[in-house]
Short mmCIF file of C-alpha atoms and ligand atoms in Angstrom, two decimals:
data_model
loop_
_atom_site.label_atom_id
_atom_site.label_comp_id
_atom_site.label_asym_id
_atom_site.label_seq_id
_atom_site.Cartn_x
_atom_site.Cartn_y
_atom_site.Cartn_z
CA MET F 1 117.35 83.89 14.84
CA LYS F 2 114.41 84.52 17.14
CA THR F 3 114.70 81.78 19.76
CA THR F 4 115.80 82.75 23.25
CA ALA F 5 117.21 80.62 26.05
CA ILE F 6 114.05 81.19 28.09
CA GLU F 7 111.77 79.75 25.41
CA SER F 8 113.77 76.80 24.26
CA ASP F 9 115.25 74.34 26.66
CA HIS F 10 113.67 71.53 24.69
CA ARG F 11 116.37 69.22 23.40
CA ASP F 12 115.56 69.43 19.71
CA GLN F 13 115.28 73.18 19.90
CA LEU F 14 118.71 73.32 21.48
CA LEU F 15 120.15 71.18 18.69
CA ASP F 16 118.45 73.41 16.12
CA ARG F 17 119.94 76.44 17.80
CA LEU F 18 123.40 74.84 17.80
CA ALA F 19 123.05 74.14 14.06
CA GLU F 20 121.90 77.73 13.51
CA ALA F 21 124.89 79.08 15.47
CA ARG F 22 127.26 76.85 13.46
CA SER F 23 125.95 78.18 10.17
CA MET F 24 126.32 81.71 11.54
CA THR F 25 130.02 81.20 12.30
CA ASP F 26 130.62 79.19 9.08
CA ASP F 27 129.21 82.14 7.11
CA LEU F 28 131.38 84.54 9.07
CA PHE F 29 134.63 82.80 8.08
CA ARG F 30 133.48 83.04 4.43
CA VAL F 31 133.73 86.83 4.79
CA VAL F 32 137.52 86.42 4.87
CA ARG F 33 139.44 85.80 1.65
CA THR F 34 141.15 82.43 1.95
CA ASP F 35 144.61 83.98 1.59
CA ALA F 36 143.93 86.21 4.60
CA LEU F 37 142.85 83.49 7.06
CA TYR F 38 146.31 83.29 8.65
CA ASN F 39 146.39 87.06 9.25
CA ARG F 40 146.10 88.66 12.68
CA PRO F 41 143.88 91.78 12.36
CA ILE F 42 144.22 92.65 16.08
CA SER F 43 147.73 92.30 17.44
CA GLU F 44 146.59 91.19 20.92
CA ARG F 45 144.56 88.29 19.51
CA HIS F 46 145.16 84.99 17.76
CA ARG F 47 145.31 84.66 13.98
CA ILE F 48 141.86 84.23 12.38
CA VAL F 49 142.49 80.57 11.63
CA PHE F 50 142.77 79.77 15.34
CA TYR F 51 139.06 80.50 15.77
CA ILE F 52 138.03 78.03 13.05
CA GLY F 53 139.59 75.29 15.18
CA HIS F 54 138.65 76.82 18.51
CA LEU F 55 134.87 76.76 18.09
CA GLU F 56 134.96 73.01 17.38
CA ALA F 57 137.60 72.14 20.00
CA PHE F 58 135.61 74.03 22.64
CA ASP F 59 132.43 72.05 21.88
CA TRP F 60 134.29 68.76 21.97
CA ASN F 61 136.23 69.52 25.15
CA LEU F 62 133.05 70.72 26.88
CA ILE F 63 130.47 68.17 25.82
CA ALA F 64 132.50 65.03 25.21
CA GLY F 65 135.37 65.75 27.57
CA GLN F 66 133.97 67.60 30.58
CA ALA F 67 130.37 66.41 30.58
CA LEU F 68 130.79 62.82 29.38
CA GLY F 69 134.40 61.97 30.20
CA LEU F 70 135.11 60.74 26.66
CA GLY F 71 138.58 60.70 25.14
CA PRO F 72 140.05 63.09 22.57
CA VAL F 73 139.05 63.42 18.93
CA ARG F 74 142.55 64.50 17.97
CA GLU F 75 144.43 65.24 21.15
CA GLU F 76 146.92 67.70 19.70
CA PHE F 77 144.15 69.84 18.17
CA ASP F 78 141.82 69.51 21.15
CA ARG F 79 144.60 71.19 23.14
CA LEU F 80 146.01 73.58 20.52
CA PHE F 81 142.60 75.18 19.90
CA ALA F 82 141.29 75.05 23.48
CA PHE F 83 141.75 78.65 24.62
CA GLY F 84 141.76 82.19 23.22
CA ILE F 85 143.83 85.02 24.68
CA ASP F 86 143.04 88.32 26.41
CA PRO F 87 146.33 89.86 27.55
CA VAL F 88 146.02 93.00 29.68
CA GLY F 89 149.06 95.22 29.23
CA GLY F 90 151.23 92.18 28.58
CA GLY F 91 153.34 90.99 25.69
CA LEU F 92 151.82 90.37 22.27
CA PRO F 93 151.69 86.90 20.68
CA THR F 94 154.67 86.19 18.44
CA ASP F 95 153.61 83.00 16.62
CA GLN F 96 154.06 82.76 12.84
CA PRO F 97 151.53 81.51 10.25
CA SER F 98 153.73 78.44 9.75
CA ASP F 99 153.25 77.54 13.43
CA TRP F 100 149.62 76.63 12.69
CA PRO F 101 148.23 73.52 10.96
CA SER F 102 147.00 73.77 7.38
CA LEU F 103 143.46 74.93 6.68
CA SER F 104 142.52 71.51 5.30
CA GLU F 105 143.69 69.80 8.51
CA ILE F 106 141.73 72.24 10.67
CA GLU F 107 138.63 71.84 8.53
CA ALA F 108 138.89 68.06 8.65
CA TYR F 109 139.15 68.28 12.44
CA GLY F 110 135.99 70.42 12.56
CA ILE F 111 134.05 67.97 10.40
CA ARG F 112 135.17 65.07 12.58
CA VAL F 113 134.13 66.87 15.80
CA ARG F 114 130.69 67.66 14.39
CA GLN F 115 130.20 64.06 13.22
CA GLU F 116 131.21 62.64 16.60
CA LEU F 117 129.00 65.08 18.50
CA GLU F 118 126.13 64.25 16.17
CA ARG F 119 126.50 60.57 17.11
CA ILE F 120 126.56 61.44 20.79
CA LEU F 121 123.71 63.93 20.78
CA THR F 122 121.25 62.45 18.32
CA GLY F 123 122.38 59.18 16.81
CA SER F 124 122.16 55.55 17.77
CA PHE F 125 124.99 56.04 20.25
CA GLN F 126 122.96 58.56 22.16
CA ILE F 127 124.18 58.71 25.73
CA SER F 128 121.82 57.95 28.60
CA SER F 129 120.95 60.90 30.80
CA SER F 130 122.77 59.38 33.78
CA SER F 131 126.08 59.58 31.90
CA TRP F 132 125.98 63.36 31.82
CA GLN F 133 128.09 64.76 34.60
CA TYR F 134 126.54 68.17 34.04
CA SER F 135 123.10 69.05 32.69
CA ARG F 136 122.83 68.40 28.97
CA GLU F 137 120.72 71.56 28.58
CA ILE F 138 123.35 73.69 30.29
CA MET F 139 126.13 72.16 28.18
CA LEU F 140 124.27 72.88 24.94
CA ASN F 141 123.40 76.42 26.03
CA VAL F 142 127.07 77.02 26.89
CA ALA F 143 128.15 75.69 23.47
CA ILE F 144 125.56 77.82 21.64
CA GLU F 145 126.23 81.07 23.50
CA HIS F 146 130.01 80.56 23.45
CA ARG F 147 129.83 80.23 19.66
CA LEU F 148 127.52 83.25 19.27
CA MET F 149 129.79 85.35 21.49
CA HIS F 150 132.66 84.45 19.18
CA ALA F 151 130.47 85.34 16.18
CA GLU F 152 130.40 88.82 17.72
CA THR F 153 134.03 89.16 18.81
CA LEU F 154 135.13 87.76 15.43
CA ALA F 155 133.15 90.57 13.82
CA TYR F 156 135.25 93.07 15.85
CA MET F 157 138.34 91.32 14.56
CA LEU F 158 137.22 91.16 10.92
CA HIS F 159 136.20 94.82 11.17
CA GLN F 160 139.92 95.60 11.52
CA LEU F 161 140.87 93.46 8.51
CA PRO F 162 141.63 95.61 5.41
CA ARG F 163 138.61 95.80 3.11
CA ASP F 164 140.39 94.11 0.20
CA GLN F 165 140.80 90.99 2.36
CA LYS F 166 137.04 90.66 2.94
CA ILE F 167 134.08 89.62 0.82
CA ALA F 168 130.74 91.09 1.87
CA PRO F 169 127.95 88.49 2.10
CA ARG F 170 125.44 88.51 -0.78
CA SER F 171 122.79 89.76 1.63
CA TYR F 172 124.83 92.89 2.40
CA ARG F 173 123.29 96.19 1.32
CA PRO F 174 125.62 99.20 0.99
CA LEU F 175 125.11 101.83 3.66
CA LYS F 176 123.40 104.99 2.57
CA PRO F 177 124.75 108.14 4.17
CA SER F 178 121.89 109.27 6.35
CA HIS F 179 120.41 112.73 6.00
CA SER F 180 117.90 112.22 8.77
CA PRO F 181 117.33 115.20 11.03
CA ARG F 182 119.38 115.05 14.20
CA PRO F 183 117.30 113.90 17.14
CA ALA F 184 117.26 115.99 20.28
CA PHE F 185 120.73 115.07 21.50
CA ALA F 186 121.80 115.07 25.11
CA ARG F 187 118.27 115.06 26.47
CA MET F 188 118.15 113.45 29.90
CA VAL F 189 115.33 111.77 31.78
CA ASP F 190 114.95 111.76 35.56
CA ILE F 191 114.84 108.34 37.22
CA PRO F 192 113.52 108.41 40.80
CA ALA F 193 115.17 106.46 43.63
CA GLY F 194 114.20 102.79 43.65
CA THR F 195 115.25 99.20 44.10
CA VAL F 196 116.68 97.30 41.17
CA THR F 197 117.29 93.59 40.79
CA LEU F 198 120.53 92.27 39.32
CA GLY F 199 121.24 88.66 38.44
CA ILE F 200 119.02 85.60 38.16
CA SER F 201 117.94 82.92 40.55
CA ARG F 202 119.57 79.50 40.41
CA GLY F 203 116.19 77.83 40.67
CA GLY F 204 114.81 79.65 37.62
CA GLU F 205 114.05 78.45 34.11
CA SER F 206 116.50 80.58 32.20
CA PHE F 207 120.02 79.59 31.31
CA GLY F 208 122.64 81.96 32.67
CA TRP F 209 126.44 82.06 32.83
CA ASP F 210 128.14 81.73 36.23
CA ASN F 211 128.50 85.53 36.63
CA GLU F 212 124.71 86.09 36.33
CA PHE F 213 123.99 84.34 39.64
CA GLU F 214 122.75 85.03 42.29
CA VAL F 215 119.75 87.36 42.18
CA HIS F 216 119.99 90.33 44.55
CA SER F 217 118.60 93.83 45.03
CA ILE F 218 120.35 97.20 45.00
CA GLU F 219 118.99 100.59 46.09
CA THR F 220 119.64 103.28 43.53
CA PRO F 221 119.30 106.94 44.57
CA ALA F 222 117.61 109.26 42.05
CA PHE F 223 119.66 110.10 38.95
CA ALA F 224 119.21 111.43 35.43
CA ILE F 225 120.32 109.51 32.33
CA ASP F 226 120.74 110.37 28.65
CA VAL F 227 117.78 109.33 26.51
CA TYR F 228 120.20 108.57 23.62
CA LYS F 229 123.67 107.12 23.42
CA VAL F 230 126.46 109.65 22.85
CA THR F 231 126.84 110.12 19.08
CA ASN F 232 129.81 110.57 16.77
CA GLY F 233 128.62 114.17 16.29
CA GLU F 234 128.77 114.87 20.03
CA PHE F 235 132.11 113.13 20.41
CA LEU F 236 133.53 115.31 17.63
CA LYS F 237 133.22 118.29 19.97
CA PHE F 238 135.39 116.46 22.53
CA ILE F 239 138.08 116.05 19.85
CA ARG F 240 137.81 119.59 18.49
CA GLU F 241 138.24 121.02 21.98
CA GLY F 242 141.54 119.18 22.38
CA ALA F 243 140.43 116.70 25.05
CA TYR F 244 142.80 113.96 23.80
CA ASP F 245 145.63 116.32 24.76
CA ASP F 246 144.25 117.41 28.11
CA PRO F 247 145.23 115.15 31.03
CA ARG F 248 142.49 116.61 33.24
CA PHE F 249 139.93 114.34 31.59
CA TRP F 250 141.87 111.09 31.87
CA SER F 251 142.80 108.77 34.72
CA ASP F 252 146.57 108.33 35.09
CA ALA F 253 146.49 104.84 33.55
CA ASP F 254 144.22 105.92 30.69
CA TRP F 255 146.44 108.93 29.94
CA VAL F 256 149.55 106.75 29.78
CA TRP F 257 147.71 104.36 27.45
CA ILE F 258 146.48 106.97 24.94
CA LYS F 259 149.87 108.69 24.83
CA GLU F 260 151.88 105.46 24.51
CA GLN F 261 149.58 104.18 21.78
CA ASN F 262 149.28 107.60 20.14
CA ILE F 263 145.48 107.46 20.30
CA CYS F 264 143.80 110.71 19.28
CA HIS F 265 140.38 109.61 17.97
CA PRO F 266 138.05 106.58 18.12
CA GLN F 267 139.43 103.43 16.50
CA PHE F 268 136.66 103.37 13.87
CA TRP F 269 137.34 106.92 12.62
CA ARG F 270 139.71 108.01 9.84
CA GLN F 271 140.85 111.53 9.00
CA ARG F 272 141.91 112.76 5.52
CA ASN F 273 142.34 116.34 4.34
CA GLY F 274 140.62 117.65 7.43
CA GLN F 275 137.54 115.45 6.85
CA TRP F 276 136.38 112.64 9.15
CA PHE F 277 135.34 109.26 7.79
CA TYR F 278 133.95 106.14 9.41
CA GLN F 279 135.33 102.67 8.78
CA ALA F 280 132.23 100.47 8.66
CA MET F 281 132.53 96.70 8.27
CA PHE F 282 132.63 96.63 4.48
CA GLU F 283 132.93 100.26 3.40
CA GLU F 284 134.09 103.70 4.45
CA LEU F 285 131.64 106.59 4.65
CA PRO F 286 131.62 110.21 5.77
CA LEU F 287 131.40 110.22 9.57
CA PRO F 288 127.72 109.48 10.40
CA LEU F 289 127.14 112.16 13.03
CA GLU F 290 123.94 110.62 14.37
CA TRP F 291 125.35 107.10 14.93
CA PRO F 292 126.46 106.14 18.44
CA VAL F 293 130.22 106.52 18.90
CA TYR F 294 132.17 103.30 19.54
CA VAL F 295 135.02 103.89 21.99
CA SER F 296 137.09 102.23 24.70
CA HIS F 297 136.12 102.56 28.36
CA ALA F 298 139.02 104.98 28.79
CA GLU F 299 137.68 107.32 26.07
CA ALA F 300 134.07 107.03 27.28
CA SER F 301 135.15 107.90 30.82
CA ALA F 302 137.17 110.90 29.60
CA TYR F 303 134.15 112.19 27.67
CA THR F 304 131.92 112.00 30.75
CA ARG F 305 134.49 114.05 32.73
CA PHE F 306 134.68 116.54 29.86
CA ILE F 307 130.96 117.27 30.14
CA GLY F 308 130.79 116.93 33.93
CA ARG F 309 128.85 113.68 34.03
CA SER F 310 129.55 109.98 34.74
CA LEU F 311 129.05 106.58 33.21
CA PRO F 312 126.05 104.75 34.68
CA THR F 313 126.63 101.94 37.14
CA GLU F 314 125.39 98.49 36.18
CA ALA F 315 122.45 98.99 38.58
CA GLN F 316 121.59 102.40 37.09
CA PHE F 317 121.59 100.92 33.61
CA ASN F 318 119.23 98.12 34.66
CA ARG F 319 116.92 100.53 36.45
CA ALA F 320 116.69 102.87 33.45
CA ALA F 321 116.38 100.06 30.90
CA TYR F 322 114.25 97.39 32.55
CA GLN F 323 112.10 98.97 35.26
CA THR F 324 108.89 100.96 35.15
CA PRO F 325 108.02 104.05 37.21
CA GLU F 326 105.80 101.68 39.23
CA ASP F 327 108.92 99.60 40.09
CA ILE F 328 107.83 96.65 37.96
CA GLU F 329 110.72 94.77 36.39
CA ARG F 330 110.41 93.85 32.72
CA ALA F 331 112.14 91.04 30.81
CA TYR F 332 113.16 93.52 28.10
CA PRO F 333 113.13 97.34 27.95
CA TRP F 334 109.90 97.34 25.93
CA GLY F 335 108.07 94.78 28.10
CA ASN F 336 107.92 91.00 28.18
CA ALA F 337 107.47 90.27 24.45
CA SER F 338 110.36 88.35 22.86
CA PRO F 339 112.92 90.37 20.88
CA ASP F 340 112.01 91.08 17.26
CA VAL F 341 113.59 93.15 14.53
CA GLY F 342 111.43 96.18 15.25
CA ARG F 343 112.82 96.59 18.77
CA GLY F 344 116.47 97.31 18.13
CA ASN F 345 119.59 96.85 16.03
CA PHE F 346 120.64 93.42 17.36
CA ASP F 347 120.69 89.72 16.41
CA PHE F 348 122.89 90.01 13.30
CA GLN F 349 120.47 92.15 11.26
CA ARG F 350 123.27 94.58 10.37
CA TRP F 351 127.04 94.90 10.64
CA ASP F 352 127.10 98.52 11.79
CA PRO F 353 125.15 100.89 14.04
CA VAL F 354 122.17 102.99 12.98
CA ALA F 355 121.20 106.52 14.01
CA VAL F 356 120.26 106.87 17.67
CA GLY F 357 116.52 106.91 18.25
CA SER F 358 115.77 104.65 15.26
CA TYR F 359 113.79 102.14 17.34
CA PRO F 360 111.01 103.86 19.31
CA GLU F 361 109.38 100.40 19.71
CA GLY F 362 112.34 99.37 21.84
CA ARG F 363 112.14 102.34 24.23
CA SER F 364 112.16 101.59 27.98
CA ALA F 365 109.34 102.53 30.33
CA PHE F 366 111.35 105.57 31.46
CA GLY F 367 111.73 106.65 27.81
CA VAL F 368 115.38 105.62 27.38
CA GLU F 369 116.17 104.60 23.79
CA ASP F 370 118.39 101.92 22.23
CA THR F 371 119.39 100.19 25.47
CA LEU F 372 119.43 96.92 23.51
CA GLY F 373 121.22 97.20 20.18
CA SER F 374 123.57 99.37 18.10
CA GLY F 375 126.39 98.93 20.63
CA TRP F 376 127.04 97.59 24.12
CA GLU F 377 127.06 100.29 26.78
CA TRP F 378 129.96 100.90 29.12
CA THR F 379 129.22 101.13 32.81
CA SER F 380 131.41 102.45 35.62
CA SER F 381 131.04 99.09 37.41
CA LEU F 382 134.05 96.84 37.63
CA PHE F 383 133.31 93.28 36.57
CA GLU F 384 132.98 91.54 39.93
CA PRO F 385 131.19 88.45 41.21
CA PHE F 386 127.65 88.82 42.55
CA PRO F 387 127.07 87.60 46.12
CA GLY F 388 126.79 83.80 45.95
CA PHE F 389 128.94 83.50 42.80
CA GLU F 390 130.18 80.02 42.00
CA PRO F 391 132.28 79.32 38.91
CA PHE F 392 131.01 76.71 36.49
CA PRO F 393 132.98 73.59 37.46
CA PHE F 394 133.34 72.69 33.76
CA TYR F 395 134.58 76.18 32.77
CA HIS F 396 136.27 77.54 35.84
CA GLY F 397 137.92 80.59 34.32
CA TYR F 398 135.04 81.87 32.19
CA SER F 399 134.35 84.78 34.56
CA ALA F 400 136.73 84.26 37.48
CA ASN F 401 139.82 84.96 35.33
CA PHE F 402 138.50 88.48 34.73
CA PHE F 403 137.68 89.56 38.29
CA ASP F 404 140.97 91.46 38.30
CA GLY F 405 139.89 95.07 38.79
CA LYS F 406 140.76 95.83 35.15
CA HIS F 407 137.57 94.79 33.36
CA TYR F 408 134.32 96.78 33.31
CA VAL F 409 130.76 95.58 32.86
CA MET F 410 129.04 96.34 29.58
CA LYS F 411 125.26 96.02 29.26
CA GLY F 412 122.90 96.05 26.31
CA ALA F 413 123.80 94.58 22.91
CA SER F 414 125.54 95.36 19.65
CA PRO F 415 124.30 94.77 16.08
CA ARG F 416 126.15 91.42 16.27
CA THR F 417 124.70 90.14 19.59
CA GLY F 418 122.46 87.08 19.33
CA ALA F 419 118.87 87.38 20.56
CA CYS F 420 119.40 84.73 23.26
CA MET F 421 121.86 87.05 25.03
CA LEU F 422 119.47 89.98 25.29
CA ARG F 423 118.24 88.73 28.68
CA ARG F 424 118.28 91.27 31.50
CA SER F 425 120.88 89.42 33.58
CA PHE F 426 123.45 88.98 30.79
CA ARG F 427 126.76 90.72 31.55
CA ASN F 428 129.53 91.42 29.09
CA TRP F 429 132.92 92.84 30.07
CA PHE F 430 136.11 94.21 28.57
CA GLN F 431 139.27 95.88 29.78
CA ALA F 432 139.42 99.70 29.61
CA HIS F 433 142.18 99.83 26.98
CA TYR F 434 140.74 97.76 24.15
CA PRO F 435 139.33 100.02 21.42
CA PHE F 436 137.94 97.40 18.99
CA VAL F 437 134.68 96.54 20.77
CA TYR F 438 131.25 97.59 19.50
CA ALA F 439 130.85 99.57 22.70
CA SER F 440 128.90 102.79 23.01
CA PHE F 441 127.93 104.73 26.13
CA ARG F 442 125.54 107.24 27.61
CA CYS F 443 125.99 109.60 30.55
CA VAL F 444 124.31 109.97 33.91
CA SER F 445 124.04 112.89 36.27
CA ASN F 446 123.94 111.85 39.92
FE1 FE2 A 1 136.25 80.77 23.31
#
């Protein structure tokens, strides 16, 4: 999947990209054994089967409903599968498998939605451009990126599903425990003071979600930033020195959370007989010390306090990743060339991280490595609207529902982030107490 939103606003390319995204999510559901589809691998989220219906209901409600004012395909399902859930510190869902329709009914609904959308978007019933209440290009980009975002968050969910309930795709190659020499960990690079641009302009070519607008500049004083993401090997020191039992390193809310939930190591780690192991997507392996550690915002923040540093702000991340010492802003850390597989561990090439420093071709002008790929990166910036923010009228809550002072911006990309979302302005966000995300971090010294 090499196409990006910038390159392809042509209609047929958008339809090709939608078809590509559909086959990506269809393949993903095939990873789950049929008898496990009504399971709930993460207690805060819906059962897996919800998402089979949701991806289709979303497309129908958006394109046919919001943009074209057409009636329902199957009203009950259009509504049942309309929205996911993201409770913050609230009650957990209590629905039972029997509360959901059968798999064959949900699949029939999905087929029907795709057939009807096909008629609308390409067939003899193609709608005239004046019938679109919102731009057709924006609608298709929203449908494509919404689906690809779910392809990623579903991977987090399926990661938590027991291995005997999953079937690795035929293309999967078992992970080989790495014996590569450890790179020079914890090396920092100085970034001089400068002006960094966040966001994109409404008049521009590129598609962006509501939270990416409007473009604006921020002055960043000089700082130093880690060349590499913090690794499992480095995080092990934090555990061995008892930091999960030392309230000095945790905010009050984070401390309450780890103690209530009995959290004493990263979600992806397992311990047996004094040995640490890593739960990868399809197998368990001895803890790969040189891989970036995946942790919640709470754990990342505690680690930075432990070593006397901080998480970068969103502006610091963009300055280190996308700017040059001459203050030129690049489209990507490596320059303006489109993303390709040699630049980073992104775009569904793998299911798990790789050792830090594996992609020198993706290095930023300041020499910072892996800013795109192998894990999103936590920032210290709360997820807030940029000046001039306006919610999408057809998807009002996409961002606005999360401007609650509890969600933090993540930048970069994980192994399961589609290439179209590698653009500089893209912002991801999660709450501080959700440990299932493919989220890494690096430290800054201010
Ligand atoms: Fe969704």
